[in-house]
Short mmCIF file of C-alpha atoms and ligand atoms in Angstrom, two decimals:
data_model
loop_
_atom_site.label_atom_id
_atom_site.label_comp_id
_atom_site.label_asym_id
_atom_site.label_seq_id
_atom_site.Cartn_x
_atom_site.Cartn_y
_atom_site.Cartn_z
CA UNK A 1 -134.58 -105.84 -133.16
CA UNK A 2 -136.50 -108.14 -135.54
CA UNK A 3 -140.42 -107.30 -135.63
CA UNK A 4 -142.53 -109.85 -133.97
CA UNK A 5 -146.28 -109.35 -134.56
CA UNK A 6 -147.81 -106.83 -136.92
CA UNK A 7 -151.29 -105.85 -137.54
CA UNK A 8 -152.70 -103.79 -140.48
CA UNK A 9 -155.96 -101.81 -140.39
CA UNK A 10 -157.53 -104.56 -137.95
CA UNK A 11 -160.99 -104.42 -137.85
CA UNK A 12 -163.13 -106.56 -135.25
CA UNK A 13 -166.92 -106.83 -134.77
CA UNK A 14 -169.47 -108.83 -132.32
CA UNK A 15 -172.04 -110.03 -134.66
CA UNK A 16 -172.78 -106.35 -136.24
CA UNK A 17 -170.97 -104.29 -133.63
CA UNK A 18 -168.07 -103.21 -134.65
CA UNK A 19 -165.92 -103.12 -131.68
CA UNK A 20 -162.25 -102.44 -133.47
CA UNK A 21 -161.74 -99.78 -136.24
CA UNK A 22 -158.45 -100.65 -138.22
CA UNK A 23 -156.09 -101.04 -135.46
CA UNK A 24 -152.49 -100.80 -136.80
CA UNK A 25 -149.63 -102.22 -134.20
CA UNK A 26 -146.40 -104.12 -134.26
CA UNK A 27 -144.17 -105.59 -131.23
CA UNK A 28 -140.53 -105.77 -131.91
CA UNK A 29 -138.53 -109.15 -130.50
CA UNK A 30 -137.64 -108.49 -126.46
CA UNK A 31 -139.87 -105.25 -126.09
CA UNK A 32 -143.06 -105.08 -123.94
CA UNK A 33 -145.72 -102.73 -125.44
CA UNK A 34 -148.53 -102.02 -123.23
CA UNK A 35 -151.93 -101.16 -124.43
CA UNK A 36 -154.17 -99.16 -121.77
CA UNK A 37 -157.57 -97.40 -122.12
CA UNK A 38 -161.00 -97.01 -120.95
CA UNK A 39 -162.89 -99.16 -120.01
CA UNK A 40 -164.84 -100.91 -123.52
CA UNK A 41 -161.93 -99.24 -125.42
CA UNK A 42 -161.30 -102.69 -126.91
CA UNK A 43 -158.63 -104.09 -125.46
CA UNK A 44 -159.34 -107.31 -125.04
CA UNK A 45 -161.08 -107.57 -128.20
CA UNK A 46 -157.24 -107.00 -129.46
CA UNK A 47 -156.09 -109.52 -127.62
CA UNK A 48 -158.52 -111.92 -128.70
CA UNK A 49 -157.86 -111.94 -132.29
CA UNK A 50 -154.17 -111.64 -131.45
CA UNK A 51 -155.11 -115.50 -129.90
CA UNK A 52 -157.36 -116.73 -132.59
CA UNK A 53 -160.87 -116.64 -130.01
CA UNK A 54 -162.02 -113.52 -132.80
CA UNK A 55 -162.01 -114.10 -136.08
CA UNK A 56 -160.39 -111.37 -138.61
CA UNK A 57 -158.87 -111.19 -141.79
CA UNK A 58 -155.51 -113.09 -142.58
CA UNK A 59 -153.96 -110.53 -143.91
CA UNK A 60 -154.51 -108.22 -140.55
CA UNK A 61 -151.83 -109.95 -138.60
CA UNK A 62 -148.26 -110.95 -139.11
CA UNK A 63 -146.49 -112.90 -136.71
CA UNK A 64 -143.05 -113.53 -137.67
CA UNK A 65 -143.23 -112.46 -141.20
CA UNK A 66 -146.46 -114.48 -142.04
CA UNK A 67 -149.56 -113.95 -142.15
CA UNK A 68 -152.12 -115.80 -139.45
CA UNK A 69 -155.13 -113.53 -138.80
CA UNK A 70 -157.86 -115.96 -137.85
CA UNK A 71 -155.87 -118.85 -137.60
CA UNK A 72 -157.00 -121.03 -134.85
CA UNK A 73 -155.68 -120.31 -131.24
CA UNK A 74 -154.65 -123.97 -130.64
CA UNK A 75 -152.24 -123.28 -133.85
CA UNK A 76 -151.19 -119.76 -132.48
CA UNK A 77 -150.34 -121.64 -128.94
CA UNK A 78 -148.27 -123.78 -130.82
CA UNK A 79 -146.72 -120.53 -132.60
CA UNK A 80 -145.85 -119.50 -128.81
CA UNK A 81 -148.42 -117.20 -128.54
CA UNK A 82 -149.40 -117.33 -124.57
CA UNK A 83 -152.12 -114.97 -122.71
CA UNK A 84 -152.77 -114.37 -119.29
CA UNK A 85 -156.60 -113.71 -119.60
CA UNK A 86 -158.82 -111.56 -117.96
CA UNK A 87 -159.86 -113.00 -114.42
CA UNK A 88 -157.09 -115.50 -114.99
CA UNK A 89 -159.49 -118.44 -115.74
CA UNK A 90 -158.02 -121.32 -113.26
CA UNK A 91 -159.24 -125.07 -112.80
CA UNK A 92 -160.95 -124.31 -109.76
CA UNK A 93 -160.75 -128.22 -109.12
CA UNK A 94 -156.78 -128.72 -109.60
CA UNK A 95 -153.88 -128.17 -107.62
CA UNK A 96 -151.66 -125.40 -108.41
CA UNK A 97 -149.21 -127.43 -109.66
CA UNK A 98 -151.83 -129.22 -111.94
CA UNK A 99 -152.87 -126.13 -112.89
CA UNK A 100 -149.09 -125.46 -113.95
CA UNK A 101 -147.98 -128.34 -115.71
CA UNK A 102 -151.88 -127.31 -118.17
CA UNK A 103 -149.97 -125.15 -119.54
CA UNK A 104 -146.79 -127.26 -120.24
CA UNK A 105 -149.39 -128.68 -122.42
CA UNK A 106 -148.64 -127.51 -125.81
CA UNK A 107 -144.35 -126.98 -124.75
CA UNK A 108 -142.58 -125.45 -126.84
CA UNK A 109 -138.86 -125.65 -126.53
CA UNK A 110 -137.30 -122.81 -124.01
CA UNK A 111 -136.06 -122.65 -120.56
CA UNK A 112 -139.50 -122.44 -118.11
CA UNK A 113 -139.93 -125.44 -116.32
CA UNK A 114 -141.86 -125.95 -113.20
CA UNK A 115 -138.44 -125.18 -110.96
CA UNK A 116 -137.98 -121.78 -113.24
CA UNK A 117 -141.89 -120.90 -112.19
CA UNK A 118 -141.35 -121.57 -108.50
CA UNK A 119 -138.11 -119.70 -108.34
CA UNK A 120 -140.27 -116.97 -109.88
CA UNK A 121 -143.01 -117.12 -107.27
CA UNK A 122 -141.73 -118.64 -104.33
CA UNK A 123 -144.60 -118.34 -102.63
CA UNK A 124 -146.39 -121.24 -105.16
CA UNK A 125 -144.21 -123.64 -104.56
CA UNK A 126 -144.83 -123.61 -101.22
CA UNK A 127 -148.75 -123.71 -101.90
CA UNK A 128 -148.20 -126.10 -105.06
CA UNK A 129 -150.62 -129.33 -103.30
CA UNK A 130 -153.37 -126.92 -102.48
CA UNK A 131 -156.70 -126.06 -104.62
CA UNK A 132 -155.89 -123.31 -106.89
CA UNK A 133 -159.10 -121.43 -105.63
CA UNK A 134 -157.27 -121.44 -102.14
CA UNK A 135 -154.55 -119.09 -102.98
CA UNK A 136 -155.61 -115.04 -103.17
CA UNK A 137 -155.63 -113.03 -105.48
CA UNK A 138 -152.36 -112.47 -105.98
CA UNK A 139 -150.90 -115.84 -105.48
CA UNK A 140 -153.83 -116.75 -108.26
CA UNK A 141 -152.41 -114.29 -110.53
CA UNK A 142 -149.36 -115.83 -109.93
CA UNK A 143 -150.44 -119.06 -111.45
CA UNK A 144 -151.94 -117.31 -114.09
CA UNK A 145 -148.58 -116.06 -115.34
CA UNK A 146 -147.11 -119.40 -114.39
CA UNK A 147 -149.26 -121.35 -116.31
CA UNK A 148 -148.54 -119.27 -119.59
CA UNK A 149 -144.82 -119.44 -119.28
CA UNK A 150 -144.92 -123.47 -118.79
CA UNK A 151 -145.39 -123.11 -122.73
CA UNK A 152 -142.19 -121.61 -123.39
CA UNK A 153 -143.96 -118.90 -125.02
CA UNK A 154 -142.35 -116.26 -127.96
CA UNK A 155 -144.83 -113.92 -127.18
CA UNK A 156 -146.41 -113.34 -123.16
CA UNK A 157 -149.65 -111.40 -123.44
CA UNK A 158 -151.12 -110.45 -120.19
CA UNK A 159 -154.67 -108.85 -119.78
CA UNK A 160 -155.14 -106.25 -116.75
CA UNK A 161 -152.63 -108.39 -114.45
CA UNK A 162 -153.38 -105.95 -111.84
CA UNK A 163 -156.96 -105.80 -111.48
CA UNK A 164 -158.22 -105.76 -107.73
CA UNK A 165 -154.85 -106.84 -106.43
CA UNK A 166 -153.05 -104.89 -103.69
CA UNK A 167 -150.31 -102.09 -104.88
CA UNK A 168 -147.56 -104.58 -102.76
CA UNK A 169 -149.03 -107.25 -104.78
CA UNK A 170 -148.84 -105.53 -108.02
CA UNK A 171 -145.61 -104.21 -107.42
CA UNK A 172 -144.37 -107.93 -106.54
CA UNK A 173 -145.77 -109.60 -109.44
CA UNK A 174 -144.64 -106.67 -111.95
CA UNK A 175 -140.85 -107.37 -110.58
CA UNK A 176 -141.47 -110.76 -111.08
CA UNK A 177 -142.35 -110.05 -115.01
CA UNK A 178 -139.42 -107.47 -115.08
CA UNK A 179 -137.17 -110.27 -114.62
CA UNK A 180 -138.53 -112.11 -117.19
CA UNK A 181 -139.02 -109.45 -119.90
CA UNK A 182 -135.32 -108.51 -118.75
CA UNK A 183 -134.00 -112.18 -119.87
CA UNK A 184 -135.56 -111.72 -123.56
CA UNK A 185 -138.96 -112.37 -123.30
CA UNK A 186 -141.16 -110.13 -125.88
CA UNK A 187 -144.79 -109.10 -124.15
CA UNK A 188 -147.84 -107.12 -124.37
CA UNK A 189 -148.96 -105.43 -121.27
CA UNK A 190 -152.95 -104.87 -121.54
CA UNK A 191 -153.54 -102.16 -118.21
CA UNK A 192 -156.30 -100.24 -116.66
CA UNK A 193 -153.29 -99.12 -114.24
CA UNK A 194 -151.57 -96.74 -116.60
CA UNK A 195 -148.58 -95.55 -113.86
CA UNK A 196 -147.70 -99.66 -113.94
CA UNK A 197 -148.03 -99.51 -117.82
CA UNK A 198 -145.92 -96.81 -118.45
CA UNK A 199 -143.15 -98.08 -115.81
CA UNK A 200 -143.03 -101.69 -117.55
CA UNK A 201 -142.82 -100.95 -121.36
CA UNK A 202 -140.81 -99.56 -123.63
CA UNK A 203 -143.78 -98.21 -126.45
CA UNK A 204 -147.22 -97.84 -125.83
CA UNK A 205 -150.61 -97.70 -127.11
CA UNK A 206 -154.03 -96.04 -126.08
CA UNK A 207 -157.34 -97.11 -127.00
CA UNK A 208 -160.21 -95.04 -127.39
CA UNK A 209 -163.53 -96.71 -128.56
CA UNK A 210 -161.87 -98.92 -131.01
CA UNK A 211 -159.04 -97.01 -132.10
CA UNK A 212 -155.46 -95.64 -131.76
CA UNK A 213 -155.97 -92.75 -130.14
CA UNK A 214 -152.15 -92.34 -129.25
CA UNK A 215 -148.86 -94.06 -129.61
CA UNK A 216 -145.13 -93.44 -128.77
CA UNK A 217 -142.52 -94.23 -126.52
CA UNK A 218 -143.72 -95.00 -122.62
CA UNK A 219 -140.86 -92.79 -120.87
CA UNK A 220 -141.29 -90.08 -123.04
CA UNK A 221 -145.58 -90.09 -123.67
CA UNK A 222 -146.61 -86.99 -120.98
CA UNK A 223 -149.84 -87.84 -118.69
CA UNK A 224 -151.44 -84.79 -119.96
CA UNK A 225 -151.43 -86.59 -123.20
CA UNK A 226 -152.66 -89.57 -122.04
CA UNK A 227 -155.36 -88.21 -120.48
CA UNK A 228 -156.45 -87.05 -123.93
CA UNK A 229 -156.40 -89.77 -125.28
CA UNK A 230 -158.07 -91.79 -122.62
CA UNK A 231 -160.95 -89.68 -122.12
CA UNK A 232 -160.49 -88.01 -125.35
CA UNK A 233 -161.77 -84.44 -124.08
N1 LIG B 301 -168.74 -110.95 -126.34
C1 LIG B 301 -169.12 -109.72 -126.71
N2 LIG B 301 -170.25 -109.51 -127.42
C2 LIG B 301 -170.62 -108.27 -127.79
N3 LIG B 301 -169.93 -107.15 -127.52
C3 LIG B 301 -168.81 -107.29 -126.80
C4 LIG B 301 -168.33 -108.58 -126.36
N4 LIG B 301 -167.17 -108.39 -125.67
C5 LIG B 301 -166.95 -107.06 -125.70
N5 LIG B 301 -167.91 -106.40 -126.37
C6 LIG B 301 -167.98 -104.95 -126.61
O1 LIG B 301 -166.83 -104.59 -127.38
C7 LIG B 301 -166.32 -103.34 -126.91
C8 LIG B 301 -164.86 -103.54 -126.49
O2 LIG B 301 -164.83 -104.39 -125.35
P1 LIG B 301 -163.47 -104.95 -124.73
O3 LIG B 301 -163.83 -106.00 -123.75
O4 LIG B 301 -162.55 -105.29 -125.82
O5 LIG B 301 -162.93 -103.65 -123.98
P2 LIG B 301 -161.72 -103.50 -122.96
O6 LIG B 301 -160.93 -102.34 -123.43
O7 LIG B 301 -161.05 -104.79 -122.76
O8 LIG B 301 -162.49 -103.06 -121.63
P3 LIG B 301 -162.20 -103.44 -120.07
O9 LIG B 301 -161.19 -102.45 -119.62
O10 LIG B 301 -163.53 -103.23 -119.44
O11 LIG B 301 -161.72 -104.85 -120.00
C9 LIG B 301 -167.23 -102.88 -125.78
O12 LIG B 301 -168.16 -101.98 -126.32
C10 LIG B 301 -167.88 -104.16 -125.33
O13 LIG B 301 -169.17 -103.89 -124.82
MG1 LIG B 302 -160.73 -106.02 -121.15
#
């Protein structure tokens, strides 16, 4: 499969912290790659310069054979680069559906349409006239996801999808995502819950403290190694 997104030696820093130490990565076309560590490993610092809210060099990232490190993330949007973000970040104000059709915003050509969503997560379009705020956790998560696909997205990058849900939740929205990833759609699994990483992506990579600490294929990385590299004792 054709290589999606690289990055070379990406470095990342808050101010004068350094908080990434020369990350190297790459996501082929229709794999998911998950990313799990610690907590602080830098995860989401990843994902942020992956969407243009950190700046880095140019040269650090190639996304379809070009180089875009530190481009802005409304030109990476348009590139189809979506994310699910931490705490999921709804209009508390809007209806679900409003919050949906957001993300329809910046549409790129591709098959997700409000029908496609709801036939997703049936249980939204039976809540789609009520406050987005009103739905749980779950169902909140759901939009979340939902939102990100209305762009038609190349790239679906989701960070910690399962934090403070219920296991049947987690389980309902990972077969939900299975589907999708199943149909062709490339994404990057960011996961404190490393039995749901492992199960959902084909490579993966562990963080520790702003580095690789460990990289390989999910089915065939043991625990006992991941533990190493998660705690790295
Ligand atoms: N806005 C910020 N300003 C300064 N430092 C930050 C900022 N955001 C994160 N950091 C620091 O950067 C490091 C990496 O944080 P990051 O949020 O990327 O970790 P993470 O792996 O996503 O952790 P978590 O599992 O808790 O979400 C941490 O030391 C964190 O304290
Ligand atoms: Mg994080």
């Amino acid at each position: 499969m054709a290589e999606l997104l690289r990055t070379r030696a990406l470095s990342a820093f808050y101010g004068d912290f350094q908080a990434l130490f020369g990350i190297d990565f790459f996501i082929e076309e229709a794999q998911t790659v998950a990313i799990i560590g610690a907590n602080g490993a830098g995860k989401s610092t990843f994902l942020k310069c992956l969407t243009g809210l950190l700046p880095c060099p140019k040269e650090a990232i190639t996304w379809d054979g070009r180089a875009v490190g530190g481009n802005p993330a409304h030109r990476l949007v348009a590139e189809g680069i979506a994310m699910v973000p931490e705490g999921r970040r709804l209009f508390a104000s809007l209806s679900v559906e409003e919050n949906l059709v957001i993300g329809a915003h910046t549409r790129r050509h591709g098959p997700f349409t409000l029908e496609r969503v709801y036939a997703l997560f049936p249980a939204l379009r039976e809540r789609r006239r009520l406050a987005a705020t009103a739905l749980s956790g779950g169902q909140q998560q759901m939009v979340a996801i939902g939102r990100a696909l209305m762009a038609n997205p190349r790239l679906l990058i989701c960070d910690e999808l399962s934090l403070g849900l219920a296991p049947l939740v987690i389980a309902e929205i990972y077969e939900a995502l299975a589907k999708i990833t199943s149909e062709g759609m490339t994404s990057i699994l960011v996961e404190q819950d490393v039995a749901a990483a492992r199960a959902h992506s084909q490579r993966l990579y562990c963080f520790q403290e702003g580095r690789v600490a460990l990289t390989g294929s999910s089915s065939e990385t043991t625990m006992e190694q991941i533990s190493l590299a998660y705690f790295g004792v």
